Amino acid sequence: MPFLGEQFLARALRGGGRRHSAPGADGVTWATYRVQADIRIPALARALREGTWRPGPIRSVRFDTYAGKPVPCAIPTVEDRIVQRALRYAIEPILEARAFADWVSGYRPRRNRITALRHAMAHHTAGYRWVADVDVKQVSVGADAAEVTDWLAAYVHDGTFLDRFRTAVAGMPAPLAPGGGLTPMLVNLRLVPADRRLAGLRIVRFADNYCAFTADQASAEEAFTRIVDALTAIGLAANTSKSRVRHDACVEDLFLIAG
């Protein structure tokens, strides 16, 4: 299982070890783990290879967003974060090549709010000034480890890998809980079936916010309904307090975190 061997795990340690994030429930910091890496990484690779690895306990915290909203967050141990990051390194190229649409930004390599705004501005500049703006309600709620693994199994067919993936996400209080290293990528994966129902629209998605650009109000309302129906088909819904049809909105205001 080379994708979770020592080389991948060491890369994940390097990627995460530059951060100064808080330790998990076991109190082990990134600095401590780096000092012990020569012993810990081979042992972790062996446990993953043999199927004996199990996630450690979760430390639950709450933090306030810049808008003042309290958000619960699950903090895995450093070692579990290494496993999650290594899994992400293995999965990400597959999903980038086979799953994610070009018009989706956020939670992807080199595709952020700036790329979303560039795509949106291209539609706006071309004269499509009506926007069906749909924010997804509770996109990280309502899935279990088996369901999330099934999402991935559409693209990854290695049974051993899927077993380790299922073990990793089952160790979180919810598979898409904030704090998990896989959560952002899995949010995008969850929305792929809805994205595919929207082919033909002039559309941009940033994280869990869809914006479809049209030439007139009637077309915008039709696009709005189509997006809502696509979400309904996969068991999700629009956030009615944030979703609306807009006319000639400032493009830079379309993908605000609190907007």
mmCIF file with all atom_site columns, N, CA and C in Angstrom, residues 192-226:
data_model
loop_
_atom_site.group_PDB
_atom_site.id
_atom_site.type_symbol
_atom_site.label_atom_id
_atom_site.label_alt_id
_atom_site.label_comp_id
_atom_site.label_asym_id
_atom_site.label_entity_id
_atom_site.label_seq_id
_atom_site.pdbx_PDB_ins_code
_atom_site.Cartn_x
_atom_site.Cartn_y
_atom_site.Cartn_z
_atom_site.occupancy
_atom_site.B_iso_or_equiv
_atom_site.pdbx_formal_charge
_atom_site.auth_seq_id
_atom_site.auth_comp_id
_atom_site.auth_asym_id
_atom_site.auth_atom_id
_atom_site.pdbx_PDB_model_num
ATOM 1   N N  . VAL A 1 192 ? -20.632 16.836 -6.098  1.00 0.00 ? 192 VAL A N  1
ATOM 2   C CA . VAL A 1 192 ? -20.393 16.450 -7.490  1.00 0.00 ? 192 VAL A CA 1
ATOM 3   C C  . VAL A 1 192 ? -21.677 15.999 -8.201  1.00 0.00 ? 192 VAL A C  1
ATOM 4   N N  . PRO A 1 193 ? -22.524 15.136 -7.601  1.00 0.00 ? 193 PRO A N  1
ATOM 5   C CA . PRO A 1 193 ? -23.750 14.734 -8.323  1.00 0.00 ? 193 PRO A CA 1
ATOM 6   C C  . PRO A 1 193 ? -24.673 15.908 -8.624  1.00 0.00 ? 193 PRO A C  1
ATOM 7   N N  . ALA A 1 194 ? -24.739 16.885 -7.724  1.00 0.00 ? 194 ALA A N  1
ATOM 8   C CA . ALA A 1 194 ? -25.538 18.084 -8.009  1.00 0.00 ? 194 ALA A CA 1
ATOM 9   C C  . ALA A 1 194 ? -24.899 18.896 -9.126  1.00 0.00 ? 194 ALA A C  1
ATOM 10  N N  . ASP A 1 195 ? -23.574 19.052 -9.074  1.00 0.00 ? 195 ASP A N  1
ATOM 11  C CA . ASP A 1 195 ? -22.872 19.799 -10.119 1.00 0.00 ? 195 ASP A CA 1
ATOM 12  C C  . ASP A 1 195 ? -23.187 19.237 -11.504 1.00 0.00 ? 195 ASP A C  1
ATOM 13  N N  . ARG A 1 196 ? -23.228 17.914 -11.602 1.00 0.00 ? 196 ARG A N  1
ATOM 14  C CA . ARG A 1 196 ? -23.435 17.292 -12.910 1.00 0.00 ? 196 ARG A CA 1
ATOM 15  C C  . ARG A 1 196 ? -24.843 17.518 -13.456 1.00 0.00 ? 196 ARG A C  1
ATOM 16  N N  . ARG A 1 197 ? -25.779 17.820 -12.578 1.00 0.00 ? 197 ARG A N  1
ATOM 17  C CA . ARG A 1 197 ? -27.139 18.116 -13.008 1.00 0.00 ? 197 ARG A CA 1
ATOM 18  C C  . ARG A 1 197 ? -27.268 19.540 -13.555 1.00 0.00 ? 197 ARG A C  1
ATOM 19  N N  . LEU A 1 198 ? -26.197 20.313 -13.447 1.00 0.00 ? 198 LEU A N  1
ATOM 20  C CA . LEU A 1 198 ? -26.259 21.724 -13.825 1.00 0.00 ? 198 LEU A CA 1
ATOM 21  C C  . LEU A 1 198 ? -25.510 22.018 -15.127 1.00 0.00 ? 198 LEU A C  1
ATOM 22  N N  . ALA A 1 199 ? -25.196 20.966 -15.869 1.00 0.00 ? 199 ALA A N  1
ATOM 23  C CA . ALA A 1 199 ? -24.493 21.148 -17.142 1.00 0.00 ? 199 ALA A CA 1
ATOM 24  C C  . ALA A 1 199 ? -25.290 22.076 -18.052 1.00 0.00 ? 199 ALA A C  1
ATOM 25  N N  . GLY A 1 200 ? -24.574 22.959 -18.710 1.00 0.00 ? 200 GLY A N  1
ATOM 26  C CA . GLY A 1 200 ? -25.201 23.895 -19.639 1.00 0.00 ? 200 GLY A CA 1
ATOM 27  C C  . GLY A 1 200 ? -25.452 25.269 -19.062 1.00 0.00 ? 200 GLY A C  1
ATOM 28  N N  . LEU A 1 201 ? -25.434 25.397 -17.740 1.00 0.00 ? 201 LEU A N  1
ATOM 29  C CA . LEU A 1 201 ? -25.586 26.713 -17.121 1.00 0.00 ? 201 LEU A CA 1
ATOM 30  C C  . LEU A 1 201 ? -24.247 27.450 -17.126 1.00 0.00 ? 201 LEU A C  1
ATOM 31  N N  . ARG A 1 202 ? -24.317 28.763 -17.173 1.00 0.00 ? 202 ARG A N  1
ATOM 32  C CA . ARG A 1 202 ? -23.119 29.588 -16.958 1.00 0.00 ? 202 ARG A CA 1
ATOM 33  C C  . ARG A 1 202 ? -22.985 29.738 -15.445 1.00 0.00 ? 202 ARG A C  1
ATOM 34  N N  . ILE A 1 203 ? -22.220 28.883 -14.846 1.00 0.00 ? 203 ILE A N  1
ATOM 35  C CA . ILE A 1 203 ? -22.283 28.752 -13.395 1.00 0.00 ? 203 ILE A CA 1
ATOM 36  C C  . ILE A 1 203 ? -20.896 28.698 -12.782 1.00 0.00 ? 203 ILE A C  1
ATOM 37  N N  . VAL A 1 204 ? -20.820 29.195 -11.556 1.00 0.00 ? 204 VAL A N  1
ATOM 38  C CA . VAL A 1 204 ? -19.590 29.143 -10.761 1.00 0.00 ? 204 VAL A CA 1
ATOM 39  C C  . VAL A 1 204 ? -19.993 28.663 -9.370  1.00 0.00 ? 204 VAL A C  1
ATOM 40  N N  . ARG A 1 205 ? -19.224 27.728 -8.828  1.00 0.00 ? 205 ARG A N  1
ATOM 41  C CA . ARG A 1 205 ? -19.422 27.355 -7.422  1.00 0.00 ? 205 ARG A CA 1
ATOM 42  C C  . ARG A 1 205 ? -18.144 27.645 -6.656  1.00 0.00 ? 205 ARG A C  1
ATOM 43  N N  . PHE A 1 206 ? -18.279 28.370 -5.552  1.00 0.00 ? 206 PHE A N  1
ATOM 44  C CA . PHE A 1 206 ? -17.178 28.561 -4.622  1.00 0.00 ? 206 PHE A CA 1
ATOM 45  C C  . PHE A 1 206 ? -17.579 27.910 -3.305  1.00 0.00 ? 206 PHE A C  1
ATOM 46  N N  . ALA A 1 207 ? -16.885 26.840 -2.925  1.00 0.00 ? 207 ALA A N  1
ATOM 47  C CA . ALA A 1 207 ? -17.218 26.066 -1.727  1.00 0.00 ? 207 ALA A CA 1
ATOM 48  C C  . ALA A 1 207 ? -18.668 25.582 -1.848  1.00 0.00 ? 207 ALA A C  1
ATOM 49  N N  . ASP A 1 208 ? -19.580 26.084 -0.992  1.00 0.00 ? 208 ASP A N  1
ATOM 50  C CA . ASP A 1 208 ? -20.968 25.615 -1.049  1.00 0.00 ? 208 ASP A CA 1
ATOM 51  C C  . ASP A 1 208 ? -21.917 26.701 -1.557  1.00 0.00 ? 208 ASP A C  1
ATOM 52  N N  . ASN A 1 209 ? -21.401 27.596 -2.381  1.00 0.00 ? 209 ASN A N  1
ATOM 53  C CA . ASN A 1 209 ? -22.210 28.702 -2.910  1.00 0.00 ? 209 ASN A CA 1
ATOM 54  C C  . ASN A 1 209 ? -22.207 28.658 -4.443  1.00 0.00 ? 209 ASN A C  1
ATOM 55  N N  . TYR A 1 210 ? -23.406 28.476 -5.028  1.00 0.00 ? 210 TYR A N  1
ATOM 56  C CA . TYR A 1 210 ? -23.562 28.443 -6.481  1.00 0.00 ? 210 TYR A CA 1
ATOM 57  C C  . TYR A 1 210 ? -24.031 29.805 -6.987  1.00 0.00 ? 210 TYR A C  1
ATOM 58  N N  . CYS A 1 211 ? -23.481 30.246 -8.122  1.00 0.00 ? 211 CYS A N  1
ATOM 59  C CA . CYS A 1 211 ? -23.960 31.442 -8.807  1.00 0.00 ? 211 CYS A CA 1
ATOM 60  C C  . CYS A 1 211 ? -24.076 31.126 -10.299 1.00 0.00 ? 211 CYS A C  1
ATOM 61  N N  . ALA A 1 212 ? -25.313 31.174 -10.805 1.00 0.00 ? 212 ALA A N  1
ATOM 62  C CA . ALA A 1 212 ? -25.552 30.960 -12.233 1.00 0.00 ? 212 ALA A CA 1
ATOM 63  C C  . ALA A 1 212 ? -25.881 32.303 -12.880 1.00 0.00 ? 212 ALA A C  1
ATOM 64  N N  . PHE A 1 213 ? -25.228 32.598 -13.987 1.00 0.00 ? 213 PHE A N  1
ATOM 65  C CA . PHE A 1 213 ? -25.332 33.903 -14.650 1.00 0.00 ? 213 PHE A CA 1
ATOM 66  C C  . PHE A 1 213 ? -26.219 33.787 -15.886 1.00 0.00 ? 213 PHE A C  1
ATOM 67  N N  . THR A 1 214 ? -27.182 34.705 -16.006 1.00 0.00 ? 214 THR A N  1
ATOM 68  C CA . THR A 1 214 ? -28.114 34.678 -17.127 1.00 0.00 ? 214 THR A CA 1
ATOM 69  C C  . THR A 1 214 ? -28.322 36.085 -17.682 1.00 0.00 ? 214 THR A C  1
ATOM 70  N N  . ALA A 1 215 ? -29.026 36.148 -18.827 1.00 0.00 ? 215 ALA A N  1
ATOM 71  C CA . ALA A 1 215 ? -29.244 37.437 -19.493 1.00 0.00 ? 215 ALA A CA 1
ATOM 72  C C  . ALA A 1 215 ? -30.501 38.147 -19.025 1.00 0.00 ? 215 ALA A C  1
ATOM 73  N N  . ASP A 1 216 ? -31.416 37.406 -18.366 1.00 0.00 ? 216 ASP A N  1
ATOM 74  C CA . ASP A 1 216 ? -32.674 38.042 -17.967 1.00 0.00 ? 216 ASP A CA 1
ATOM 75  C C  . ASP A 1 216 ? -33.202 37.390 -16.694 1.00 0.00 ? 216 ASP A C  1
ATOM 76  N N  . GLN A 1 217 ? -34.198 38.034 -16.111 1.00 0.00 ? 217 GLN A N  1
ATOM 77  C CA . GLN A 1 217 ? -34.730 37.583 -14.831 1.00 0.00 ? 217 GLN A CA 1
ATOM 78  C C  . GLN A 1 217 ? -35.388 36.206 -14.931 1.00 0.00 ? 217 GLN A C  1
ATOM 79  N N  . ALA A 1 218 ? -36.156 35.987 -15.984 1.00 0.00 ? 218 ALA A N  1
ATOM 80  C CA . ALA A 1 218 ? -36.838 34.702 -16.114 1.00 0.00 ? 218 ALA A CA 1
ATOM 81  C C  . ALA A 1 218 ? -35.845 33.541 -16.163 1.00 0.00 ? 218 ALA A C  1
ATOM 82  N N  . SER A 1 219 ? -34.756 33.735 -16.894 1.00 0.00 ? 219 SER A N  1
ATOM 83  C CA . SER A 1 219 ? -33.739 32.692 -16.985 1.00 0.00 ? 219 SER A CA 1
ATOM 84  C C  . SER A 1 219 ? -33.045 32.480 -15.638 1.00 0.00 ? 219 SER A C  1
ATOM 85  N N  . ALA A 1 220 ? -32.851 33.575 -14.904 1.00 0.00 ? 220 ALA A N  1
ATOM 86  C CA . ALA A 1 220 ? -32.232 33.465 -13.581 1.00 0.00 ? 220 ALA A CA 1
ATOM 87  C C  . ALA A 1 220 ? -33.126 32.679 -12.619 1.00 0.00 ? 220 ALA A C  1
ATOM 88  N N  . GLU A 1 221 ? -34.429 32.949 -12.680 1.00 0.00 ? 221 GLU A N  1
ATOM 89  C CA . GLU A 1 221 ? -35.355 32.223 -11.813 1.00 0.00 ? 221 GLU A CA 1
ATOM 90  C C  . GLU A 1 221 ? -35.413 30.748 -12.188 1.00 0.00 ? 221 GLU A C  1
ATOM 91  N N  . GLU A 1 222 ? -35.332 30.481 -13.479 1.00 0.00 ? 222 GLU A N  1
ATOM 92  C CA . GLU A 1 222 ? -35.306 29.087 -13.937 1.00 0.00 ? 222 GLU A CA 1
ATOM 93  C C  . GLU A 1 222 ? -34.033 28.389 -13.451 1.00 0.00 ? 222 GLU A C  1
ATOM 94  N N  . ALA A 1 223 ? -32.884 29.086 -13.533 1.00 0.00 ? 223 ALA A N  1
ATOM 95  C CA . ALA A 1 223 ? -31.618 28.517 -13.060 1.00 0.00 ? 223 ALA A CA 1
ATOM 96  C C  . ALA A 1 223 ? -31.663 28.295 -11.555 1.00 0.00 ? 223 ALA A C  1
ATOM 97  N N  . PHE A 1 224 ? -32.264 29.225 -10.835 1.00 0.00 ? 224 PHE A N  1
ATOM 98  C CA . PHE A 1 224 ? -32.397 29.094 -9.380  1.00 0.00 ? 224 PHE A CA 1
ATOM 99  C C  . PHE A 1 224 ? -33.140 27.793 -9.042  1.00 0.00 ? 224 PHE A C  1
ATOM 100 N N  . THR A 1 225 ? -34.269 27.586 -9.705  1.00 0.00 ? 225 THR A N  1
ATOM 101 C CA . THR A 1 225 ? -35.058 26.372 -9.466  1.00 0.00 ? 225 THR A CA 1
ATOM 102 C C  . THR A 1 225 ? -34.270 25.121 -9.821  1.00 0.00 ? 225 THR A C  1
ATOM 103 N N  . ARG A 1 226 ? -33.516 25.188 -10.885 1.00 0.00 ? 226 ARG A N  1
ATOM 104 C CA . ARG A 1 226 ? -32.728 24.031 -11.310 1.00 0.00 ? 226 ARG A CA 1
ATOM 105 C C  . ARG A 1 226 ? -31.656 23.679 -10.280 1.00 0.00 ? 226 ARG A C  1
#
